[in-house]
Short mmCIF file of C-alpha atoms and ligand atoms in Angstrom, two decimals:
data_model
loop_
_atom_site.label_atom_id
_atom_site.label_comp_id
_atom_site.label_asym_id
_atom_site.label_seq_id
_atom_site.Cartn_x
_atom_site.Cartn_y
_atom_site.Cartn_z
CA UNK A 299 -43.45 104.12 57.44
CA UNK A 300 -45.61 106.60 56.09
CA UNK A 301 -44.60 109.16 53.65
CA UNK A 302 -46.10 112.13 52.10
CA UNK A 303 -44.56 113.46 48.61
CA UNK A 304 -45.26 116.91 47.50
CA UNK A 305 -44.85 117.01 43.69
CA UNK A 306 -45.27 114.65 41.43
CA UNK A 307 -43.36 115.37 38.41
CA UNK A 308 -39.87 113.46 37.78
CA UNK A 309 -38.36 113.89 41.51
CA UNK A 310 -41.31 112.48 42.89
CA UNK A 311 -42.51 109.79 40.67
CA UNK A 312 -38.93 108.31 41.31
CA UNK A 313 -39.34 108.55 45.48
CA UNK A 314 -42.39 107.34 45.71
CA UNK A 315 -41.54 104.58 43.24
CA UNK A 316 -38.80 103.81 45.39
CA UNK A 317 -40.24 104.15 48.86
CA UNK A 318 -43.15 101.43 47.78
CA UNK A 319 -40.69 99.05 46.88
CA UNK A 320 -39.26 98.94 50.51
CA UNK A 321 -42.54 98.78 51.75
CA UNK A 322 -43.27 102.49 52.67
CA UNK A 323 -47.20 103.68 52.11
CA UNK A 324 -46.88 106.61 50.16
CA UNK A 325 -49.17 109.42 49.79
CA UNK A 326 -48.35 111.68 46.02
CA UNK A 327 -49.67 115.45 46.32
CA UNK A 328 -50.71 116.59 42.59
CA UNK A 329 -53.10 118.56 41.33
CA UNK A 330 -52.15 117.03 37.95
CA UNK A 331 -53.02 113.43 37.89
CA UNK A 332 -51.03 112.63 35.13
CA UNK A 333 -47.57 114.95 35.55
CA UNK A 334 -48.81 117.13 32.08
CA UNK A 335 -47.62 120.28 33.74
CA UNK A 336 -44.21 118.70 35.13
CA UNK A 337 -40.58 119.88 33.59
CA UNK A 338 -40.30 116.32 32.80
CA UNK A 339 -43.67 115.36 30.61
CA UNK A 340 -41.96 117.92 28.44
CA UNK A 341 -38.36 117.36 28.69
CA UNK A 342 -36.52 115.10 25.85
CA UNK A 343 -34.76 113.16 28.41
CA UNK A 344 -31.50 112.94 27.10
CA UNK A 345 -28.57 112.02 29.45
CA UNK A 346 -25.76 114.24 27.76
CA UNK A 347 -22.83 114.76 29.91
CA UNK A 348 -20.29 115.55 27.32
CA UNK A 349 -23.01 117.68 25.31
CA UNK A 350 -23.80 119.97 28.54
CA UNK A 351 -19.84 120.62 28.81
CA UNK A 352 -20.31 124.17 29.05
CA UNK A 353 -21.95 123.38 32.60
CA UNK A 354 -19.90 123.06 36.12
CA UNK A 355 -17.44 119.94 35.80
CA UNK A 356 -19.65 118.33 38.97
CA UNK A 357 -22.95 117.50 36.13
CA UNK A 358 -20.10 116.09 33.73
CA UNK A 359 -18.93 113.59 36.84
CA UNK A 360 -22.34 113.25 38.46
CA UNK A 361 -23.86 112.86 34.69
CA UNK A 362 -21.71 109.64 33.97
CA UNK A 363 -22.42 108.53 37.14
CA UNK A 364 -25.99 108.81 36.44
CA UNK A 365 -25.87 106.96 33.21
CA UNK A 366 -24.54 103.79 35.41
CA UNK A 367 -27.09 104.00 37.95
CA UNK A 368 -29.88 104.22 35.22
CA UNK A 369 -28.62 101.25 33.50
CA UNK A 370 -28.92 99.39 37.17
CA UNK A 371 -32.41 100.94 37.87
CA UNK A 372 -33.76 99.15 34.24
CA UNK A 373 -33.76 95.95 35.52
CA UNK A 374 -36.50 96.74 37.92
CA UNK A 375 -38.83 97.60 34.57
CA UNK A 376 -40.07 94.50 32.97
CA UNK A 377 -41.37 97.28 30.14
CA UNK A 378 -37.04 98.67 29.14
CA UNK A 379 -38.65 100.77 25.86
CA UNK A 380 -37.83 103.81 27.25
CA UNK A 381 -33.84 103.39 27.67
CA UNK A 382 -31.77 103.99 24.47
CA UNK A 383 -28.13 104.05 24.28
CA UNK A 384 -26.70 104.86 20.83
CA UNK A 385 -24.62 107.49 21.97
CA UNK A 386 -25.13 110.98 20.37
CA UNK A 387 -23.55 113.54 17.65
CA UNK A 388 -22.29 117.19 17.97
CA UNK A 389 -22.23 118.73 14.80
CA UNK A 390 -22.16 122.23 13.13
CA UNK A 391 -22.46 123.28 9.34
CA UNK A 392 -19.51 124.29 7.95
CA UNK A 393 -19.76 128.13 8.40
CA UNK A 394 -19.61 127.20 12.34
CA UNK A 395 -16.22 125.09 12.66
CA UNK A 396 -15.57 127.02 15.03
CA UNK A 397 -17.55 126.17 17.62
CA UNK A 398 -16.74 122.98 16.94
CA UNK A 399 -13.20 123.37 17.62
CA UNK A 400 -14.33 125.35 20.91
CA UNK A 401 -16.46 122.53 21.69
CA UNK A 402 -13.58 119.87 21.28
CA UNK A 403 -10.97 122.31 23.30
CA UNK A 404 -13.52 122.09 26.14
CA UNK A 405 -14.03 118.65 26.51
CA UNK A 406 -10.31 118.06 26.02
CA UNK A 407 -9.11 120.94 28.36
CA UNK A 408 -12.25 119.96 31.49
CA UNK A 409 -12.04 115.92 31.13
CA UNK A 410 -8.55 114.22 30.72
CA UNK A 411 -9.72 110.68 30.06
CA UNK A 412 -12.60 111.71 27.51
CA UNK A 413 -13.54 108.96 24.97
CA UNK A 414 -14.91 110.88 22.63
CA UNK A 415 -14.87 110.30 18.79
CA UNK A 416 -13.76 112.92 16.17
CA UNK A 417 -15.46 112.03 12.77
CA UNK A 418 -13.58 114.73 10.21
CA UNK A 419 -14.06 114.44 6.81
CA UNK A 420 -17.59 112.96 6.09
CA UNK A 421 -17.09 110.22 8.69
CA UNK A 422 -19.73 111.79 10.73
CA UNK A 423 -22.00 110.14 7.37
CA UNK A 424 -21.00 106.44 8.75
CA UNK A 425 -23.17 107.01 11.78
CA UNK A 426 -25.58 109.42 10.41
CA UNK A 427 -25.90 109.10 6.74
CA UNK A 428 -28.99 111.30 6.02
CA UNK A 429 -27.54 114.63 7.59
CA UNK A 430 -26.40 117.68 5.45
CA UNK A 431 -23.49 118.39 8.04
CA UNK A 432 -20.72 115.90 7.25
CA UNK A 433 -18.58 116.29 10.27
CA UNK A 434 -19.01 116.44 14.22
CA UNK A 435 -17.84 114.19 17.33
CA UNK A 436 -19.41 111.08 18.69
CA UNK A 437 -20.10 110.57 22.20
CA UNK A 438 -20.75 106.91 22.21
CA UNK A 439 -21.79 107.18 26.55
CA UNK A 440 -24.62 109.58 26.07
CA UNK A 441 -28.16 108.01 26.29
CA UNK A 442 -31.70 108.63 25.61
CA UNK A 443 -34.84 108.26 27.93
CA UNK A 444 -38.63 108.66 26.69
CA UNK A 445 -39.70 110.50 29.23
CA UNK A 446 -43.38 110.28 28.79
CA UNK A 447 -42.88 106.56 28.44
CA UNK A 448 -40.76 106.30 31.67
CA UNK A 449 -43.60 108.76 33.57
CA UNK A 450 -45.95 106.43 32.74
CA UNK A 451 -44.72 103.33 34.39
CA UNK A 452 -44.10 105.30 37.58
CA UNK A 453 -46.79 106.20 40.32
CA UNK A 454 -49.33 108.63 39.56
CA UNK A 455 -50.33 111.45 42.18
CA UNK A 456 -53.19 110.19 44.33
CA UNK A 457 -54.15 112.91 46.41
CA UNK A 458 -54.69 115.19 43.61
CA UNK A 459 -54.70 118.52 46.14
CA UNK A 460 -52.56 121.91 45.12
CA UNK A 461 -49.71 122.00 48.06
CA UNK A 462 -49.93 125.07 50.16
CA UNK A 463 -47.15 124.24 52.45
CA UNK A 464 -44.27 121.40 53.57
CA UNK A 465 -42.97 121.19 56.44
CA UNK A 466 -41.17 118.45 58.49
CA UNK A 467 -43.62 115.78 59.11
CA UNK A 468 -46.36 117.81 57.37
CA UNK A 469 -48.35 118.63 54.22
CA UNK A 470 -50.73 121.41 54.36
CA UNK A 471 -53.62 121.96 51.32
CA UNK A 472 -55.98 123.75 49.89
CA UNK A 473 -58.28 121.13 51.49
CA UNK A 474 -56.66 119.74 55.01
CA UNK A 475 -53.13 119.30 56.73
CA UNK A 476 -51.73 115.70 56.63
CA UNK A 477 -49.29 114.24 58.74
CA UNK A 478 -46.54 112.04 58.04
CA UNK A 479 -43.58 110.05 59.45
CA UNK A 480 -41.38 111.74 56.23
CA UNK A 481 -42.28 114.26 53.63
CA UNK A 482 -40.74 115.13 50.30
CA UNK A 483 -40.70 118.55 48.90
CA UNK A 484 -40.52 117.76 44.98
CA UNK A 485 -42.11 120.32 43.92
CA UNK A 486 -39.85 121.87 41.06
CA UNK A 487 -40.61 125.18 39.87
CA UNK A 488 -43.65 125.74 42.28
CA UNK A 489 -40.88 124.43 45.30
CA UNK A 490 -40.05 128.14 46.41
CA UNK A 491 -41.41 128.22 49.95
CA UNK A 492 -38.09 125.67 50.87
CA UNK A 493 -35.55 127.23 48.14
CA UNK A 494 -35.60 130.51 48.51
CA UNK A 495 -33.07 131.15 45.51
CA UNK A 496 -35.63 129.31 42.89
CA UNK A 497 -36.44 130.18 39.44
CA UNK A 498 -37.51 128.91 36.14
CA UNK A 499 -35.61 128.82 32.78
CA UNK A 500 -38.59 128.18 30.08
CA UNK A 501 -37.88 125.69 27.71
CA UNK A 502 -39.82 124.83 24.29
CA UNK A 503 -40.12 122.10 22.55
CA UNK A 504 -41.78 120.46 19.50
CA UNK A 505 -42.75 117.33 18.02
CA UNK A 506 -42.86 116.31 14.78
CA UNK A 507 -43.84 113.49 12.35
CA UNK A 508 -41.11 113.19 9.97
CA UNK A 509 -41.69 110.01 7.64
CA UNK A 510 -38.78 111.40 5.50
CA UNK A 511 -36.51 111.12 8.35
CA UNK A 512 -34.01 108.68 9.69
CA UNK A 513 -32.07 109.61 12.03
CA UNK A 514 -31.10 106.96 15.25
CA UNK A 515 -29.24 109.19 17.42
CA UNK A 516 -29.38 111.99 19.85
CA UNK A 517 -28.48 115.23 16.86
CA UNK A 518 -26.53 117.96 18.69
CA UNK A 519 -26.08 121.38 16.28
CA UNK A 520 -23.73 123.83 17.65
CA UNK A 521 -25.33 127.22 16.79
CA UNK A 522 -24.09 130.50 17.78
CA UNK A 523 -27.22 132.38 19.00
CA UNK A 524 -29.09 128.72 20.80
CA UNK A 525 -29.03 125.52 21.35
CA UNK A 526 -30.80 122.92 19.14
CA UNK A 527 -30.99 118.95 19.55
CA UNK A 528 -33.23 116.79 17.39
CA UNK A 529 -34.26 113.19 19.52
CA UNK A 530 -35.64 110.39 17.70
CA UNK A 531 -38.66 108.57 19.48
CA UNK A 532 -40.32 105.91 17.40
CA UNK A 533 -40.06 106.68 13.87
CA UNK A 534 -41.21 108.28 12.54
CA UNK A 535 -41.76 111.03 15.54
CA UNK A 536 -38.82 113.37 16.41
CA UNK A 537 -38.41 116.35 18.97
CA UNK A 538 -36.93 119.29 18.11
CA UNK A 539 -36.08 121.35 21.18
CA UNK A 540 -35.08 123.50 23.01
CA UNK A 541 -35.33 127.11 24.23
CA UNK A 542 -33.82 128.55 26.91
CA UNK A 543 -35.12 131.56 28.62
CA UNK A 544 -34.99 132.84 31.90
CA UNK A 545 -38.96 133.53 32.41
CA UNK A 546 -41.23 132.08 34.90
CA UNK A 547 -44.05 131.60 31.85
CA UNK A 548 -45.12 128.38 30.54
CA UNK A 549 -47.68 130.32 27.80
CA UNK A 550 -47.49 128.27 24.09
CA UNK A 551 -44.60 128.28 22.54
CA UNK A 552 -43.44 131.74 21.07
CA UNK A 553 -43.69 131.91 16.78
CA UNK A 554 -39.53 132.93 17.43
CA UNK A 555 -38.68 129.71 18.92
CA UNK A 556 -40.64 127.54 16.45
CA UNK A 557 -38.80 129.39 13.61
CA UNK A 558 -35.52 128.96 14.96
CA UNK A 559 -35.65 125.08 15.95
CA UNK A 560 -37.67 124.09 12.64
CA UNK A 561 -35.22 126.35 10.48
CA UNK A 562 -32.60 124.75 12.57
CA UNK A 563 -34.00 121.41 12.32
CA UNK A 564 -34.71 121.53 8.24
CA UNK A 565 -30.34 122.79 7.78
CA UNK A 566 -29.71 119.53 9.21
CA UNK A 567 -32.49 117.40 7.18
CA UNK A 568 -34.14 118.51 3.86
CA UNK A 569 -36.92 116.12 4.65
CA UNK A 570 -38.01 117.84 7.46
CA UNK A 571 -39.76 120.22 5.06
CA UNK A 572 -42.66 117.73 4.98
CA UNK A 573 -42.83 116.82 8.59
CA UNK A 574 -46.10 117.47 10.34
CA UNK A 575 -46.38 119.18 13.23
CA UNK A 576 -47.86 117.38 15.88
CA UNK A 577 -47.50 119.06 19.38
CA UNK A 578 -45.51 121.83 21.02
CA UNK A 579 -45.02 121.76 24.56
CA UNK A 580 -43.58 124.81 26.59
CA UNK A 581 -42.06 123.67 30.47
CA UNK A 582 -40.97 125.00 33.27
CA UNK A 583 -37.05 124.19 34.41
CA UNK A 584 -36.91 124.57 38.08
CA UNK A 585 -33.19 126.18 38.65
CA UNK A 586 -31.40 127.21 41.68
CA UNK A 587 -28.43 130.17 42.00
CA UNK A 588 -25.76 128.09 41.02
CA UNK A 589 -27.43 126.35 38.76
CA UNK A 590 -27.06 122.91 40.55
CA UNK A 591 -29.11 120.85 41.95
CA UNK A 592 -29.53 120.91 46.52
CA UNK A 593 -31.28 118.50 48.89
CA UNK A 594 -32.28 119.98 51.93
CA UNK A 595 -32.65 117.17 54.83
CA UNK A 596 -34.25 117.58 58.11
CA UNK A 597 -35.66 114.94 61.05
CA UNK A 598 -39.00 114.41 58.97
CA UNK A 599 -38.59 115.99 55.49
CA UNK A 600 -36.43 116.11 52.54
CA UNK A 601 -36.52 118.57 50.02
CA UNK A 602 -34.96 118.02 46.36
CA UNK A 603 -35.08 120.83 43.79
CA UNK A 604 -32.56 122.60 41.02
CA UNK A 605 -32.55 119.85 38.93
CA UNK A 606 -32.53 122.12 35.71
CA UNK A 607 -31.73 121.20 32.78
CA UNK A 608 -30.42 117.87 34.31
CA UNK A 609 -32.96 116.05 35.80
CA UNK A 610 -33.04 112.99 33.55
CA UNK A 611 -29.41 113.32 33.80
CA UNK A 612 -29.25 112.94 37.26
CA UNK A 613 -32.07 111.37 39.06
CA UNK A 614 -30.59 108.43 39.51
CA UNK A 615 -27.81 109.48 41.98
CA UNK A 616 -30.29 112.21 43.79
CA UNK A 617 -32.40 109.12 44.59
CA UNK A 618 -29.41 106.92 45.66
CA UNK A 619 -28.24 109.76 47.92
CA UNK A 620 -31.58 110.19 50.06
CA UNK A 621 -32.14 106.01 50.01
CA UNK A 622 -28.42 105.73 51.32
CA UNK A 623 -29.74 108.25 53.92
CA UNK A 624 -32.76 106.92 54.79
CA UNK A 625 -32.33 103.28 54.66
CA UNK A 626 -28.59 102.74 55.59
CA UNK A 627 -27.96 106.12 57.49
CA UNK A 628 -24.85 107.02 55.09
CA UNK A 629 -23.87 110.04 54.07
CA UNK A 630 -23.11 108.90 50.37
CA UNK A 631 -20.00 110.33 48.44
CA UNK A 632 -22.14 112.00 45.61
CA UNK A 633 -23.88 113.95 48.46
CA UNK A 634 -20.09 115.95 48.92
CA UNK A 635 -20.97 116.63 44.79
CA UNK A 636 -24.33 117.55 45.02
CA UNK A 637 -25.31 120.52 47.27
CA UNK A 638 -26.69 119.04 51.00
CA UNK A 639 -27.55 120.58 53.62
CA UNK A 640 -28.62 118.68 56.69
CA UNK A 641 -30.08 120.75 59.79
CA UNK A 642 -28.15 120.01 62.31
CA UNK A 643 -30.90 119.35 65.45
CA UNK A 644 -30.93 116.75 68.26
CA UNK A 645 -31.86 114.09 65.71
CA UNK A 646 -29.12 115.08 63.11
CA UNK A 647 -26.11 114.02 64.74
CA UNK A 648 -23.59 115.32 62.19
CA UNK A 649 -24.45 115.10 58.37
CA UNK A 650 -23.97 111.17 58.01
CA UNK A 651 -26.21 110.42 60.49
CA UNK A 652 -29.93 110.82 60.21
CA UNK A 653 -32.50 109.26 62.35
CA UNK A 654 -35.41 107.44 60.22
CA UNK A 655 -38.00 107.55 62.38
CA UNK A 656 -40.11 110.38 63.16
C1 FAD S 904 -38.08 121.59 27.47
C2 FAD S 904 -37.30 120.82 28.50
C3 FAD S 904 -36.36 119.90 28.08
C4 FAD S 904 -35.62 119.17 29.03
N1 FAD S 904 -34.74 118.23 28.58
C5 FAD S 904 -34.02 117.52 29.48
C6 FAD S 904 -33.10 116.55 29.04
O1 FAD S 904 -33.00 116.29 27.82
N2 FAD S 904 -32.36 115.87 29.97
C7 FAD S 904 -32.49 116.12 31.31
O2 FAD S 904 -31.78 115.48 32.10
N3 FAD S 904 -33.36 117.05 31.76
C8 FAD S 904 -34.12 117.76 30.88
N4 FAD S 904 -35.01 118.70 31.33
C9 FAD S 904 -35.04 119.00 32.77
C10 FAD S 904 -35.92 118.06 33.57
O3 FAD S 904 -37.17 117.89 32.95
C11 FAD S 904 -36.10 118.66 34.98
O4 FAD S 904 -34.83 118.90 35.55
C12 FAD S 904 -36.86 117.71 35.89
O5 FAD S 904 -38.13 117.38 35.34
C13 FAD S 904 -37.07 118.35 37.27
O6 FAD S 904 -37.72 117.40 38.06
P1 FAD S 904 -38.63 117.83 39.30
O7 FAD S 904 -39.30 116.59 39.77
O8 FAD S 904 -37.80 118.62 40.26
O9 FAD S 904 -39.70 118.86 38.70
P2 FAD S 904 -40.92 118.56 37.71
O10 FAD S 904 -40.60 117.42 36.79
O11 FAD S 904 -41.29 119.86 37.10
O12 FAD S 904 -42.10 118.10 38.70
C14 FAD S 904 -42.65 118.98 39.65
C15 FAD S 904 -44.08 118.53 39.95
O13 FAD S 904 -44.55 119.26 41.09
C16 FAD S 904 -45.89 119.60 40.87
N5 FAD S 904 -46.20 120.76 41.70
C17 FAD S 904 -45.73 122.04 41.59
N6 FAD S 904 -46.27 122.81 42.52
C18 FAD S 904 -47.08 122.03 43.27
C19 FAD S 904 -47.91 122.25 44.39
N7 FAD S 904 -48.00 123.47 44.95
N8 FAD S 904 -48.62 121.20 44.89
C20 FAD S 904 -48.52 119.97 44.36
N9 FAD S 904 -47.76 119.70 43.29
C21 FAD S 904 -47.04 120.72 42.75
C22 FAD S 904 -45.99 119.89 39.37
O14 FAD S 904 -47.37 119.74 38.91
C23 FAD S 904 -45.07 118.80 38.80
O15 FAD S 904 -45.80 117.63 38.49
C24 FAD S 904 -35.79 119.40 30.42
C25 FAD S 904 -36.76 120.33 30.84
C26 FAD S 904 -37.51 121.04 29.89
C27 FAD S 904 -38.55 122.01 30.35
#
């Protein structure tokens, strides 16, 4: 089989990876050989189902999900340095116990069987010793990917061409039009031609080298005006992310959001006063209306896009849901979850039943 993949950030790394490994010759459509401009090269890559709680209840199901089917997938990686699963804190300083309290009425009011870990009273010290905040909740599930490390073990675009147009059975270029026995639209936030309800939520992020610093976990800090995470990578480098804005603009970061996450960063570590700062990185969230993510399938083309904030989070179930399709013609339960359509023409049955060959 042959297939052509539009896209080549974290959606399609992860199909083609897949598709060579049952023997498919795939073609990867990139103008960027090495995924720089993707949502993912700049995303932290943390799998935080209990931390996104505020979302719809599907990514908190979906997300756990996701976590098993990740630990599955590392197997197939004789290089694993790019998994991590410590679990992660939520924590506030003490002026905004509130929102921790808001934060622990949501998880206990949306998930009944949560296993979550309160740490009152300086216990939160026990797990992270070198923070100023002494209290917060430990969600021992969540995990950690490097996501530059994982994009680099992954196939690399090798038609580097901008995509004009995909369309069942076809790519179309700035150079030529290819045909294929399957395509994949994976284009994230430049996918609107097939998701007509697309936009992008600009996210920031920064890294720093913080030899001062220990800290071995995922660092959640409930803020009222944004959200702020520090990730460890290999000390002694540490992200400091992210913002959120709804803008289709992926300029350098804004002198705003590097104030707020390295002000927000040095509350919750004195010794990030003498961290250098090593790279910022601005990228583009590709988000649909609802804010979840849809796969569109048709005789001859998939399309995958609306991964948001979540991607890392889910990528793992998005790919078992079109391999279920394609390989075992089953229309897998997570695709009730996630949002599927399936065109219903004289090779589409009814939505469990899709024909594999072109
Ligand atoms: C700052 C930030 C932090 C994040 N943190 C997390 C996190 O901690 N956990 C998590 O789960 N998710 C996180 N995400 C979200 C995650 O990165 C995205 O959901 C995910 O990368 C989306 O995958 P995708 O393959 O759909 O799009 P992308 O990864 O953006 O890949 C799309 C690819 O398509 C290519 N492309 C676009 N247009 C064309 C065209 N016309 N022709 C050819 N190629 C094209 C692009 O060059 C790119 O390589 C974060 C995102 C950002 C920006």
């Amino acid at each position: 089989m042959r297939a052509g993949i539009a896209g080549a950030g974290l959606i399609g790394k992860l199909v083609a990876w897949q598709l060579t490994q049952h023997g498919w010759h795939v073609s990867l459509f990139d103008p960027d050989s090495k995924a720089r401009s993707s949502a993912a090269f700049a995303a932290a890559g943390m799998l935080s189902p209990y931390a996104e709680i505020h979302a719809d209840t599907k990514i908190f199901s979906l997300g756990l999900q996701g976590i098993a089917a990740w630990k599955n997938l590392l197997a197939q990686f004789s290089d694993q340095s790019w998994w991590q699963q410590r679990g992660s804190i939520v924590t506030a300083h003490t002026h905004d116990q509130n929102l921790m309290r808001d934060f622990i009425a949501q998880i206990n009011n949306k998930i009944p069987y949560s296993t979550y870990l309160h740490l009152p009273n300086k216990k939160l010290t026990e797990y992270e010793p070198e923070l100023t905040a002494k209290q917060g909740v430990f969600l021992r599930e969540e995990a950690v990917i490097d996501s530059r490390k994982l994009l680099n073990l992954l196939p690399n675009a090798n038609i580097h061409q901008q995509v004009i147009s995909v369309k069942p059975h076809q790519i179309i270029t700035t150079h030529q039009q290819y045909k294929f026995d399957w395509v994949f639209d994976c284009r994230g936030s430049g996918g609107g031609e097939n998701f007509s309800d697309l936009r992008s939520v600009r996210g920031e992020l920064i890294y720093l080298a913080a030899p001062e610093v220990t800290i071995s976990r995922p660092i959640h800090l409930l803020h009222p005006r944004y959200q702020v995470y520090i990730v460890p990578r290999k000390h002694p480098i540490y992200l400091i992310g992210a913002s959120e804005i709804e803008a289709n603009d992926n300029s350098p970061i804004s002198v705003r959001t590097c104030l707020e996450l390295l002000s927000a960063a040095y509350s919750l570590h004195r010794g990030f006063a003498e961290a250098r700062i090593i790279e910022t990185i601005t990228g583009l969230r590709p988000a649909l209306a609802d804010n979840l993510p849809r796969i569109i399938f048709n005789k001859g083309m998939v399309a995958i896009n609306g991964l948001y904030r979540y991607g890392f989070l889910l990528a793992p179930i998005i790919l078992h849901t079109i391999t279920q399709a394609l390989f075992h013609q089953e229309y897998s339960h997570e695709a009730d979850l996630l949002k599927w359509e399936a065109y219903r023409d004289s090779s589409v049955n009814h939505i469990g039943t899709i024909a594999t060959t072109a």
